[in-house]
PDB file of C-alpha atoms and ligand atoms in Angstrom:
ATOM      1  CA  MET S   1     -14.238 -17.471  -5.665  1.00 81.00           C
ATOM      2  CA  TYR S   2     -12.224 -15.200  -3.402  1.00 89.00           C
ATOM      3  CA  ARG S   3      -8.453 -15.405  -3.648  1.00 90.00           C
ATOM      4  CA  ILE S   4      -6.623 -15.177  -0.348  1.00 95.00           C
ATOM      5  CA  TYR S   5      -2.857 -14.834  -0.047  1.00 95.00           C
ATOM      6  CA  LEU S   6      -1.441 -16.051   3.250  1.00 97.00           C
ATOM      7  CA  VAL S   7       2.057 -15.119   4.461  1.00 97.00           C
ATOM      8  CA  GLU S   8       3.284 -17.046   7.508  1.00 97.00           C
ATOM      9  CA  ASP S   9       6.761 -18.410   8.127  1.00 96.00           C
ATOM     10  CA  GLU S  10       5.758 -21.001  10.737  1.00 95.00           C
ATOM     11  CA  GLU S  11       5.202 -24.073   8.610  1.00 96.00           C
ATOM     12  CA  HIS S  12       2.686 -25.869  10.793  1.00 96.00           C
ATOM     13  CA  LEU S  13       0.555 -22.785  11.392  1.00 96.00           C
ATOM     14  CA  ARG S  14       0.675 -21.923   7.694  1.00 97.00           C
ATOM     15  CA  GLY S  15      -0.650 -25.367   6.782  1.00 96.00           C
ATOM     16  CA  VAL S  16      -3.424 -25.283   9.375  1.00 97.00           C
ATOM     17  CA  LEU S  17      -4.595 -21.779   8.427  1.00 97.00           C
ATOM     18  CA  ALA S  18      -4.520 -22.554   4.708  1.00 96.00           C
ATOM     19  CA  ALA S  19      -6.596 -25.705   5.292  1.00 96.00           C
ATOM     20  CA  TYR S  20      -9.224 -23.793   7.276  1.00 96.00           C
ATOM     21  CA  LEU S  21      -9.493 -21.040   4.676  1.00 96.00           C
ATOM     22  CA  GLU S  22      -9.701 -23.546   1.826  1.00 94.00           C
ATOM     23  CA  LYS S  23     -12.501 -25.406   3.603  1.00 95.00           C
ATOM     24  CA  GLU S  24     -14.571 -22.226   3.209  1.00 94.00           C
ATOM     25  CA  GLY S  25     -14.264 -22.525  -0.542  1.00 91.00           C
ATOM     26  CA  TRP S  26     -11.653 -19.796  -0.892  1.00 92.00           C
ATOM     27  CA  GLN S  27      -8.648 -20.143  -3.131  1.00 90.00           C
ATOM     28  CA  VAL S  28      -5.549 -19.886  -0.938  1.00 93.00           C
ATOM     29  CA  ARG S  29      -1.956 -19.307  -1.927  1.00 93.00           C
ATOM     30  CA  SER S  30       0.639 -19.596   0.839  1.00 96.00           C
ATOM     31  CA  PHE S  31       3.993 -17.890   1.190  1.00 96.00           C
ATOM     32  CA  ALA S  32       6.690 -18.842   3.699  1.00 96.00           C
ATOM     33  CA  ASP S  33       8.593 -15.546   3.574  1.00 95.00           C
ATOM     34  CA  GLY S  34       8.163 -11.891   2.755  1.00 95.00           C
ATOM     35  CA  THR S  35      10.332 -11.898  -0.322  1.00 94.00           C
ATOM     36  CA  SER S  36       8.248 -14.427  -2.258  1.00 94.00           C
ATOM     37  CA  ALA S  37       5.038 -12.704  -1.119  1.00 95.00           C
ATOM     38  CA  ARG S  38       6.355  -9.372  -2.352  1.00 94.00           C
ATOM     39  CA  SER S  39       6.689 -10.681  -5.903  1.00 91.00           C
ATOM     40  CA  ALA S  40       2.954 -11.546  -5.874  1.00 91.00           C
ATOM     41  CA  ILE S  41       1.660  -8.097  -4.806  1.00 91.00           C
ATOM     42  CA  SER S  42       0.771  -7.086  -8.344  1.00 86.00           C
ATOM     43  CA  GLU S  43      -1.520 -10.128  -8.632  1.00 84.00           C
ATOM     44  CA  ARG S  44      -3.910  -8.308  -6.290  1.00 87.00           C
ATOM     45  CA  PRO S  45      -5.674 -11.113  -4.434  1.00 89.00           C
ATOM     46  CA  ASP S  46      -8.999 -10.278  -2.745  1.00 91.00           C
ATOM     47  CA  LEU S  47      -7.418 -10.342   0.708  1.00 94.00           C
ATOM     48  CA  TRP S  48      -4.012 -10.737   2.350  1.00 96.00           C
ATOM     49  CA  VAL S  49      -3.351 -12.482   5.660  1.00 97.00           C
ATOM     50  CA  LEU S  50       0.000 -11.150   6.827  1.00 95.00           C
ATOM     51  CA  ASP S  51       2.209 -12.300   9.650  1.00 95.00           C
ATOM     52  CA  ILE S  52       4.297  -9.359  10.891  1.00 93.00           C
ATOM     53  CA  MET S  53       7.480 -11.133  11.952  1.00 92.00           C
ATOM     54  CA  LEU S  54       8.875 -12.672   8.788  1.00 93.00           C
ATOM     55  CA  PRO S  55      12.359 -13.453   7.574  1.00 89.00           C
ATOM     56  CA  GLY S  56      13.554 -10.993   4.937  1.00 87.00           C
ATOM     57  CA  VAL S  57      10.844  -8.483   4.092  1.00 93.00           C
ATOM     58  CA  ASP S  58       8.644  -8.084   7.194  1.00 92.00           C
ATOM     59  CA  GLY S  59       4.873  -7.676   7.369  1.00 92.00           C
ATOM     60  CA  TYR S  60       4.998  -3.878   7.744  1.00 89.00           C
ATOM     61  CA  GLN S  61       7.071  -3.482   4.632  1.00 91.00           C
ATOM     62  CA  LEU S  62       4.780  -5.830   2.708  1.00 93.00           C
ATOM     63  CA  MET S  63       1.763  -3.892   3.920  1.00 90.00           C
ATOM     64  CA  ARG S  64       3.276  -0.617   2.683  1.00 88.00           C
ATOM     65  CA  GLU S  65       3.925  -2.075  -0.737  1.00 91.00           C
ATOM     66  CA  ILE S  66       0.507  -3.720  -0.951  1.00 91.00           C
ATOM     67  CA  LYS S  67      -1.170  -0.401  -0.093  1.00 86.00           C
ATOM     68  CA  ALA S  68       1.015   1.528  -2.505  1.00 86.00           C
ATOM     69  CA  ASP S  69      -0.093  -0.830  -5.275  1.00 85.00           C
ATOM     70  CA  GLN S  70      -3.752  -0.863  -4.275  1.00 83.00           C
ATOM     71  CA  PRO S  71      -4.820   1.330  -1.325  1.00 80.00           C
ATOM     72  CA  ALA S  72      -8.168  -0.451  -0.927  1.00 80.00           C
ATOM     73  CA  GLN S  73      -6.622  -3.912  -0.597  1.00 86.00           C
ATOM     74  CA  PRO S  74      -7.918  -5.555   2.611  1.00 91.00           C
ATOM     75  CA  VAL S  75      -5.304  -7.063   4.945  1.00 93.00           C
ATOM     76  CA  ILE S  76      -5.595  -9.129   8.130  1.00 94.00           C
ATOM     77  CA  PHE S  77      -2.470  -8.901  10.283  1.00 92.00           C
ATOM     78  CA  ILE S  78      -1.378 -11.607  12.668  1.00 93.00           C
ATOM     79  CA  SER S  79       1.276 -11.207  15.316  1.00 91.00           C
ATOM     80  CA  ALA S  80       2.291 -12.550  18.707  1.00 87.00           C
ATOM     81  CA  ARG S  81       3.870  -9.320  19.861  1.00 84.00           C
ATOM     82  CA  ASP S  82       1.806  -6.726  21.731  1.00 80.00           C
ATOM     83  CA  ALA S  83       4.003  -3.978  20.314  1.00 79.00           C
ATOM     84  CA  ASP S  84       3.040  -5.016  16.771  1.00 81.00           C
ATOM     85  CA  ILE S  85      -0.657  -5.095  17.601  1.00 78.00           C
ATOM     86  CA  ASP S  86      -0.439  -1.611  19.177  1.00 76.00           C
ATOM     87  CA  ARG S  87       1.278  -0.305  16.083  1.00 77.00           C
ATOM     88  CA  ILE S  88      -1.270  -1.884  13.752  1.00 74.00           C
ATOM     89  CA  ILE S  89      -4.153  -0.353  15.710  1.00 71.00           C
ATOM     90  CA  GLY S  90      -2.340   2.986  15.500  1.00 69.00           C
ATOM     91  CA  LEU S  91      -2.329   2.816  11.717  1.00 69.00           C
ATOM     92  CA  GLU S  92      -6.132   3.231  11.652  1.00 58.00           C
ATOM     93  CA  LEU S  93      -6.459   1.528   8.332  1.00 62.00           C
ATOM     94  CA  GLY S  94      -9.965   1.399   6.960  1.00 61.00           C
ATOM     95  CA  SER S  95      -9.999  -1.938   5.196  1.00 70.00           C
ATOM     96  CA  ASP S  96      -8.023  -4.061   7.626  1.00 82.00           C
ATOM     97  CA  ASP S  97      -8.260  -6.226  10.697  1.00 87.00           C
ATOM     98  CA  TYR S  98      -5.821  -7.985  13.004  1.00 87.00           C
ATOM     99  CA  LEU S  99      -5.518 -11.060  15.222  1.00 90.00           C
ATOM    100  CA  ALA S 100      -3.195 -11.533  18.173  1.00 90.00           C
ATOM    101  CA  LYS S 101      -1.435 -14.909  18.331  1.00 91.00           C
ATOM    102  CA  PRO S 102      -2.305 -17.403  19.587  1.00 91.00           C
ATOM    103  CA  PHE S 103      -5.788 -17.558  18.059  1.00 93.00           C
ATOM    104  CA  LEU S 104      -8.105 -20.302  16.933  1.00 94.00           C
ATOM    105  CA  PRO S 105      -8.020 -20.899  13.161  1.00 95.00           C
ATOM    106  CA  ARG S 106     -11.809 -20.610  13.266  1.00 95.00           C
ATOM    107  CA  GLU S 107     -11.376 -17.005  14.429  1.00 94.00           C
ATOM    108  CA  LEU S 108      -9.344 -16.198  11.328  1.00 96.00           C
ATOM    109  CA  VAL S 109     -12.105 -17.680   9.164  1.00 96.00           C
ATOM    110  CA  ILE S 110     -14.712 -15.484  10.887  1.00 95.00           C
ATOM    111  CA  ARG S 111     -12.592 -12.321  10.543  1.00 93.00           C
ATOM    112  CA  THR S 112     -11.833 -13.107   6.929  1.00 95.00           C
ATOM    113  CA  ARG S 113     -15.472 -13.612   6.036  1.00 94.00           C
ATOM    114  CA  LYS S 114     -16.478 -10.396   7.821  1.00 90.00           C
ATOM    115  CA  LEU S 115     -13.808  -8.365   6.090  1.00 90.00           C
ATOM    116  CA  LEU S 116     -14.623  -9.837   2.659  1.00 89.00           C
ATOM    117  CA  GLU S 117     -18.297  -9.015   3.217  1.00 86.00           C
ATOM    118  CA  ARG S 118     -17.534  -5.522   4.384  1.00 82.00           C
ATOM    119  CA  VAL S 119     -15.214  -4.715   1.517  1.00 82.00           C
ATOM    120  CA  TYR S 120     -16.901  -6.543  -1.338  1.00 81.00           C
ATOM    121  CA  ALA S 121     -20.572  -6.413  -0.275  1.00 71.00           C
ATOM    122  CA  GLY S 122     -22.700  -6.090  -3.365  1.00 54.00           C
ATOM    123  CA  HIS S 123     -19.785  -6.791  -5.668  1.00 51.00           C
ATOM    124  CA  SER S 124     -18.988  -9.995  -7.448  1.00 46.00           C
ATOM    125  CA  SER S 125     -15.928 -11.742  -6.079  1.00 45.00           C
ATOM    126  CA  GLY S 126     -12.607 -10.773  -7.509  1.00 44.00           C
ATOM    127  CA  MET S 127     -13.639  -7.183  -8.203  1.00 45.00           C
ATOM    128  CA  MET S 128     -12.489  -4.216  -6.210  1.00 48.00           C
ATOM    129  CA  PRO S 129     -15.368  -2.063  -5.023  1.00 47.00           C
ATOM    130  CA  ALA S 130     -15.691   1.249  -6.789  1.00 41.00           C
ATOM    131  CA  MET S 131     -15.882   3.072  -3.496  1.00 38.00           C
ATOM    132  CA  LEU S 132     -15.075   2.001   0.023  1.00 38.00           C
ATOM    133  CA  GLU S 133     -16.826   3.564   2.967  1.00 37.00           C
ATOM    134  CA  ARG S 134     -13.567   4.853   4.278  1.00 39.00           C
ATOM    135  CA  ARG S 135     -10.732   5.068   1.871  1.00 47.00           C
ATOM    136  CA  PRO S 136      -7.419   4.093   3.395  1.00 56.00           C
ATOM    137  CA  ARG S 137      -4.605   6.541   3.081  1.00 67.00           C
ATOM    138  CA  LEU S 138      -1.507   5.900   1.075  1.00 75.00           C
ATOM    139  CA  ASN S 139       1.658   5.668   3.126  1.00 75.00           C
ATOM    140  CA  VAL S 140       4.782   7.106   1.593  1.00 82.00           C
ATOM    141  CA  ALA S 141       6.940   6.981   4.688  1.00 79.00           C
ATOM    142  CA  PRO S 142       6.978   9.190   6.667  1.00 84.00           C
ATOM    143  CA  TYR S 143       4.053  10.853   4.879  1.00 87.00           C
ATOM    144  CA  TRP S 144       0.419   9.908   4.415  1.00 83.00           C
ATOM    145  CA  ILE S 145      -1.478  10.776   1.274  1.00 85.00           C
ATOM    146  CA  ASP S 146      -5.259  10.932   1.188  1.00 81.00           C
ATOM    147  CA  GLU S 147      -6.092  10.825  -2.501  1.00 78.00           C
ATOM    148  CA  GLN S 148      -9.747  11.622  -2.016  1.00 73.00           C
ATOM    149  CA  ALA S 149      -9.291  14.615   0.255  1.00 75.00           C
ATOM    150  CA  ARG S 150      -6.139  15.543  -1.701  1.00 82.00           C
ATOM    151  CA  THR S 151      -4.179  16.143   1.476  1.00 84.00           C
ATOM    152  CA  VAL S 152      -0.759  15.112   2.736  1.00 90.00           C
ATOM    153  CA  THR S 153       0.128  14.739   6.409  1.00 86.00           C
ATOM    154  CA  ASP S 154       3.510  14.149   7.976  1.00 85.00           C
ATOM    155  CA  LYS S 155       4.352  11.663  10.735  1.00 76.00           C
ATOM    156  CA  ASP S 156       3.120  14.036  13.450  1.00 74.00           C
ATOM    157  CA  GLY S 157      -0.239  14.235  11.722  1.00 73.00           C
ATOM    158  CA  SER S 158       0.180  17.859  10.662  1.00 82.00           C
ATOM    159  CA  LYS S 159      -1.016  18.811   7.236  1.00 85.00           C
ATOM    160  CA  VAL S 160       1.448  19.782   4.532  1.00 91.00           C
ATOM    161  CA  ASP S 161       0.036  22.403   2.191  1.00 90.00           C
ATOM    162  CA  LEU S 162       0.597  21.463  -1.423  1.00 91.00           C
ATOM    163  CA  THR S 163      -0.603  23.230  -4.529  1.00 91.00           C
ATOM    164  CA  SER S 164      -2.744  21.249  -6.926  1.00 89.00           C
ATOM    165  CA  LYS S 165       0.221  20.694  -9.296  1.00 90.00           C
ATOM    166  CA  GLU S 166       2.501  19.654  -6.460  1.00 93.00           C
ATOM    167  CA  PHE S 167      -0.086  17.124  -5.346  1.00 92.00           C
ATOM    168  CA  GLU S 168      -0.484  15.741  -8.858  1.00 91.00           C
ATOM    169  CA  LEU S 169       3.268  15.431  -9.236  1.00 93.00           C
ATOM    170  CA  LEU S 170       3.493  13.593  -5.915  1.00 93.00           C
ATOM    171  CA  LEU S 171       0.741  11.145  -6.908  1.00 90.00           C
ATOM    172  CA  TYR S 172       2.353  10.506 -10.260  1.00 91.00           C
ATOM    173  CA  LEU S 173       5.758   9.848  -8.690  1.00 91.00           C
ATOM    174  CA  VAL S 174       4.297   7.590  -6.011  1.00 87.00           C
ATOM    175  CA  SER S 175       2.228   5.567  -8.456  1.00 84.00           C
ATOM    176  CA  HIS S 176       5.372   4.890 -10.498  1.00 86.00           C
ATOM    177  CA  HIS S 177       7.787   4.313  -7.648  1.00 83.00           C
ATOM    178  CA  GLY S 178      10.860   2.315  -8.497  1.00 87.00           C
ATOM    179  CA  GLN S 179      10.739   3.506 -12.100  1.00 90.00           C
ATOM    180  CA  VAL S 180      13.007   6.119 -13.611  1.00 92.00           C
ATOM    181  CA  LEU S 181      10.764   8.839 -15.012  1.00 93.00           C
ATOM    182  CA  GLU S 182      11.902  11.172 -17.762  1.00 93.00           C
ATOM    183  CA  ARG S 183      11.173  14.857 -17.315  1.00 91.00           C
ATOM    184  CA  GLU S 184       9.222  14.823 -20.560  1.00 89.00           C
ATOM    185  CA  GLN S 185       7.088  11.958 -19.287  1.00 90.00           C
ATOM    186  CA  VAL S 186       6.357  13.782 -16.016  1.00 91.00           C
ATOM    187  CA  LEU S 187       5.556  16.955 -17.932  1.00 89.00           C
ATOM    188  CA  ARG S 188       2.973  15.190 -20.084  1.00 87.00           C
ATOM    189  CA  ALA S 189       1.440  13.393 -17.113  1.00 87.00           C
ATOM    190  CA  VAL S 190       1.134  16.396 -14.828  1.00 88.00           C
ATOM    191  CA  TRP S 191       0.616  19.305 -17.240  1.00 86.00           C
ATOM    192  CA  GLY S 192      -0.989  17.445 -20.128  1.00 82.00           C
ATOM    193  CA  ILE S 193       0.037  16.961 -23.730  1.00 74.00           C
ATOM    194  CA  ASP S 194      -1.050  20.465 -24.721  1.00 75.00           C
ATOM    195  CA  TYR S 195       1.321  22.141 -22.327  1.00 76.00           C
ATOM    196  CA  PHE S 196       3.567  24.584 -24.070  1.00 75.00           C
ATOM    197  CA  GLY S 197       6.826  24.898 -22.205  1.00 75.00           C
ATOM    198  CA  THR S 198      10.106  23.324 -21.327  1.00 81.00           C
ATOM    199  CA  ASP S 199      10.725  20.463 -18.968  1.00 81.00           C
ATOM    200  CA  ARG S 200      12.494  22.924 -16.653  1.00 87.00           C
ATOM    201  CA  VAL S 201       9.105  23.445 -15.003  1.00 90.00           C
ATOM    202  CA  VAL S 202       9.366  19.824 -13.831  1.00 92.00           C
ATOM    203  CA  ASP S 203      12.635  20.583 -12.028  1.00 93.00           C
ATOM    204  CA  ASP S 204      11.098  23.677 -10.451  1.00 93.00           C
ATOM    205  CA  LEU S 205       8.073  21.767  -9.243  1.00 94.00           C
ATOM    206  CA  VAL S 206      10.236  18.921  -7.912  1.00 95.00           C
ATOM    207  CA  ARG S 207      12.328  21.493  -6.038  1.00 95.00           C
ATOM    208  CA  ARG S 208       9.220  22.948  -4.404  1.00 95.00           C
ATOM    209  CA  LEU S 209       7.889  19.489  -3.538  1.00 96.00           C
ATOM    210  CA  ARG S 210      11.210  18.512  -1.942  1.00 96.00           C
ATOM    211  CA  ARG S 211      11.223  21.688   0.113  1.00 96.00           C
ATOM    212  CA  LYS S 212       7.774  20.863   1.473  1.00 95.00           C
ATOM    213  CA  LEU S 213       8.423  17.124   1.884  1.00 95.00           C
ATOM    214  CA  PRO S 214      12.134  16.965   2.771  1.00 94.00           C
ATOM    215  CA  GLU S 215      12.001  13.283   3.708  1.00 92.00           C
ATOM    216  CA  LEU S 216      10.550  12.175   0.394  1.00 93.00           C
ATOM    217  CA  ARG S 217      12.738   9.416  -1.046  1.00 92.00           C
ATOM    218  CA  LEU S 218      13.025  10.962  -4.468  1.00 94.00           C
ATOM    219  CA  GLU S 219      16.247  10.568  -6.414  1.00 94.00           C
ATOM    220  CA  THR S 220      17.518  12.695  -9.246  1.00 94.00           C
ATOM    221  CA  VAL S 221      18.753  10.604 -12.141  1.00 92.00           C
ATOM    222  CA  TYR S 222      21.209  13.041 -13.692  1.00 89.00           C
ATOM    223  CA  GLY S 223      20.584  13.994 -17.262  1.00 86.00           C
ATOM    224  CA  TYR S 224      17.396  11.990 -17.298  1.00 90.00           C
ATOM    225  CA  GLY S 225      14.764  12.568 -14.651  1.00 93.00           C
ATOM    226  CA  TYR S 226      13.562  11.268 -11.308  1.00 95.00           C
ATOM    227  CA  ARG S 227      12.854   8.119  -9.396  1.00 94.00           C
ATOM    228  CA  MET S 228      10.928   7.459  -6.182  1.00 91.00           C
ATOM    229  CA  VAL S 229      12.928   4.980  -4.134  1.00 88.00           C
ATOM    230  CA  LYS S 230      11.123   2.148  -2.413  1.00 69.00           C
ATOM    231  CA  ALA S 231      10.988   2.640   1.342  1.00 57.00           C
TER     232      ALA S 231
HETATM  233 CA1   CA V 301       6.394 -15.213  12.071  1.00 70.10          CA
END
């Protein structure tokens, strides 16, 4: 059974949409605001239905955190504002869809089924596919990381040249964002346990990464290590 997480602050609409999705045999969990939805990101449902305009944490922020946790996670966006829809289309995300309000609940059911089929075709429900046709990129505002192509682009779309070690460091930091990482820990993760050297190389590499990605939200925790700050 597919698990669908629905985030919508309008109570009536939330109830109607949940009822329609449940009628299809899907397991639906509803959230009335972004903050409660955020705490469920790590549960990795099969699909998110996200309203953009939400009190507290908005749909864009939720989307960023969902994708940072699991880039292949499919999301259907809903919004009444043209500006939101334009922005969503501009994101060119590979495993997502959107609906402009107002829409018929039936339309959401159709889009949901299509997206589930597209993403999970040939896979048993509840399992992430090993490979998606088009892997979405990871957004670490204002940068985009393509893990498969091992490239980083900035907000203008221009490529930032990183060495292989710089890229590995970036991925490691991003995949542990919010956590304070000791130099020693970073050293082992990026250079391997056999590396023979001091953790000064971590500082040097961080310095180079910061020079190339000046807007990276990476904090120095003095006397300890580093932490990627949530956008
Ligand atoms: Ca709303």
